[in-house]
Amino acid sequence: MTFEHFPWLTTLVIFPLLASFVIPLIPEEKPAWIRNYTLGVSLSELGLILYTFSQFYDLRASGLQLVDNFEWAPQIGLTWSLDRKSRRRM
């Protein structure tokens, strides 16, 4: 898998979600650790967003860019899709 075909939008959504699972493991007596951890996660997310859009988004192109579509279980219609055209189909 090349960086061009990497699921960038999915990573931008999942990274902070996964990082949040660490927060309950930080001792309550250390609020500065929680603050520093969340600041680090937020800055990492910002860096990832800036990198993704600077490398893979073309301002001159029209139409959707950076679209992630994955069919997990097409037999039952289970998909993961991140784009503006995503609509529930029945």
Short mmCIF file of C-alpha atoms in Angstrom, two decimals:
data_model
loop_
_atom_site.label_atom_id
_atom_site.label_comp_id
_atom_site.label_asym_id
_atom_site.label_seq_id
_atom_site.Cartn_x
_atom_site.Cartn_y
_atom_site.Cartn_z
CA MET A 1 0.00 0.00 0.00
CA THR A 2 1.44 3.35 -1.02
CA PHE A 3 0.83 6.60 0.83
CA GLU A 4 -1.40 7.70 -2.02
CA HIS A 5 -3.78 4.80 -1.38
CA PHE A 6 -3.59 4.96 2.41
CA PRO A 7 -6.99 5.57 4.10
CA TRP A 8 -6.18 9.09 5.29
CA LEU A 9 -9.71 10.18 6.23
CA THR A 10 -10.29 7.01 8.22
CA THR A 11 -7.03 7.60 10.07
CA LEU A 12 -8.05 11.18 10.87
CA VAL A 13 -11.30 9.91 12.38
CA ILE A 14 -9.97 6.83 14.20
CA PHE A 15 -6.71 8.25 15.66
CA PRO A 16 -8.29 10.56 18.29
CA LEU A 17 -10.89 7.92 19.12
CA LEU A 18 -8.22 5.32 19.84
CA ALA A 19 -6.06 7.84 21.69
CA SER A 20 -8.97 8.62 24.02
CA PHE A 21 -8.92 5.08 25.41
CA VAL A 22 -5.60 5.84 27.14
CA ILE A 23 -6.99 8.72 29.22
CA PRO A 24 -8.76 6.54 31.86
CA LEU A 25 -5.44 4.76 32.45
CA ILE A 26 -3.71 8.00 33.53
CA PRO A 27 -3.82 8.48 37.32
CA GLU A 28 -6.35 11.06 38.52
CA GLU A 29 -3.68 12.57 40.77
CA LYS A 30 -1.80 13.68 37.65
CA PRO A 31 -4.10 16.17 35.84
CA ALA A 32 -1.09 17.73 34.12
CA TRP A 33 -0.35 14.36 32.48
CA ILE A 34 -3.86 14.22 31.06
CA ARG A 35 -3.57 17.79 29.81
CA ASN A 36 -0.15 17.13 28.23
CA TYR A 37 -1.31 13.85 26.69
CA THR A 38 -4.40 15.42 25.12
CA LEU A 39 -2.35 18.36 23.88
CA GLY A 40 0.10 15.93 22.28
CA VAL A 41 -2.71 13.96 20.64
CA SER A 42 -4.33 17.17 19.39
CA LEU A 43 -1.09 18.50 17.94
CA SER A 44 -0.39 15.13 16.34
CA GLU A 45 -3.87 15.16 14.78
CA LEU A 46 -3.31 18.71 13.52
CA GLY A 47 0.02 17.67 12.02
CA LEU A 48 -1.59 14.66 10.37
CA ILE A 49 -4.37 16.85 8.94
CA LEU A 50 -1.90 19.40 7.59
CA TYR A 51 0.27 16.68 6.06
CA THR A 52 -2.68 14.88 4.49
CA PHE A 53 -4.21 17.92 2.91
CA SER A 54 -0.90 19.44 1.78
CA GLN A 55 0.20 16.21 0.09
CA PHE A 56 -3.00 14.68 -1.25
CA TYR A 57 -5.53 17.47 -1.76
CA ASP A 58 -5.53 19.49 -4.97
CA LEU A 59 -7.26 22.86 -4.69
CA ARG A 60 -7.52 23.11 -8.49
CA ALA A 61 -9.40 19.83 -8.87
CA SER A 62 -13.15 19.70 -8.71
CA GLY A 63 -15.10 16.83 -7.25
CA LEU A 64 -14.51 14.69 -4.22
CA GLN A 65 -10.99 13.96 -3.07
CA LEU A 66 -9.65 11.84 -0.21
CA VAL A 67 -12.60 9.46 -0.28
CA ASP A 68 -12.49 6.26 1.81
CA ASN A 69 -14.88 3.44 0.93
CA PHE A 70 -14.57 -0.03 2.39
CA GLU A 71 -17.03 -2.88 2.04
CA TRP A 72 -16.75 -4.99 5.17
CA ALA A 73 -19.66 -7.34 4.63
CA PRO A 74 -21.35 -6.53 1.32
CA GLN A 75 -23.81 -9.40 1.79
CA ILE A 76 -25.53 -7.47 4.56
CA GLY A 77 -24.64 -3.99 3.31
CA LEU A 78 -22.02 -3.20 5.96
CA THR A 79 -19.71 -0.52 4.61
CA TRP A 80 -17.47 2.26 5.90
CA SER A 81 -17.59 5.33 3.72
CA LEU A 82 -16.24 8.83 4.25
CA ASP A 83 -17.36 11.18 1.51
CA ARG A 84 -20.06 13.72 0.93
CA LYS A 85 -22.09 11.42 -1.30
CA SER A 86 -22.49 8.72 1.33
CA ARG A 87 -26.16 7.96 1.73
CA ARG A 88 -27.90 5.04 3.22
CA ARG A 89 -29.24 2.88 0.43
CA MET A 90 -32.21 0.66 0.94
#
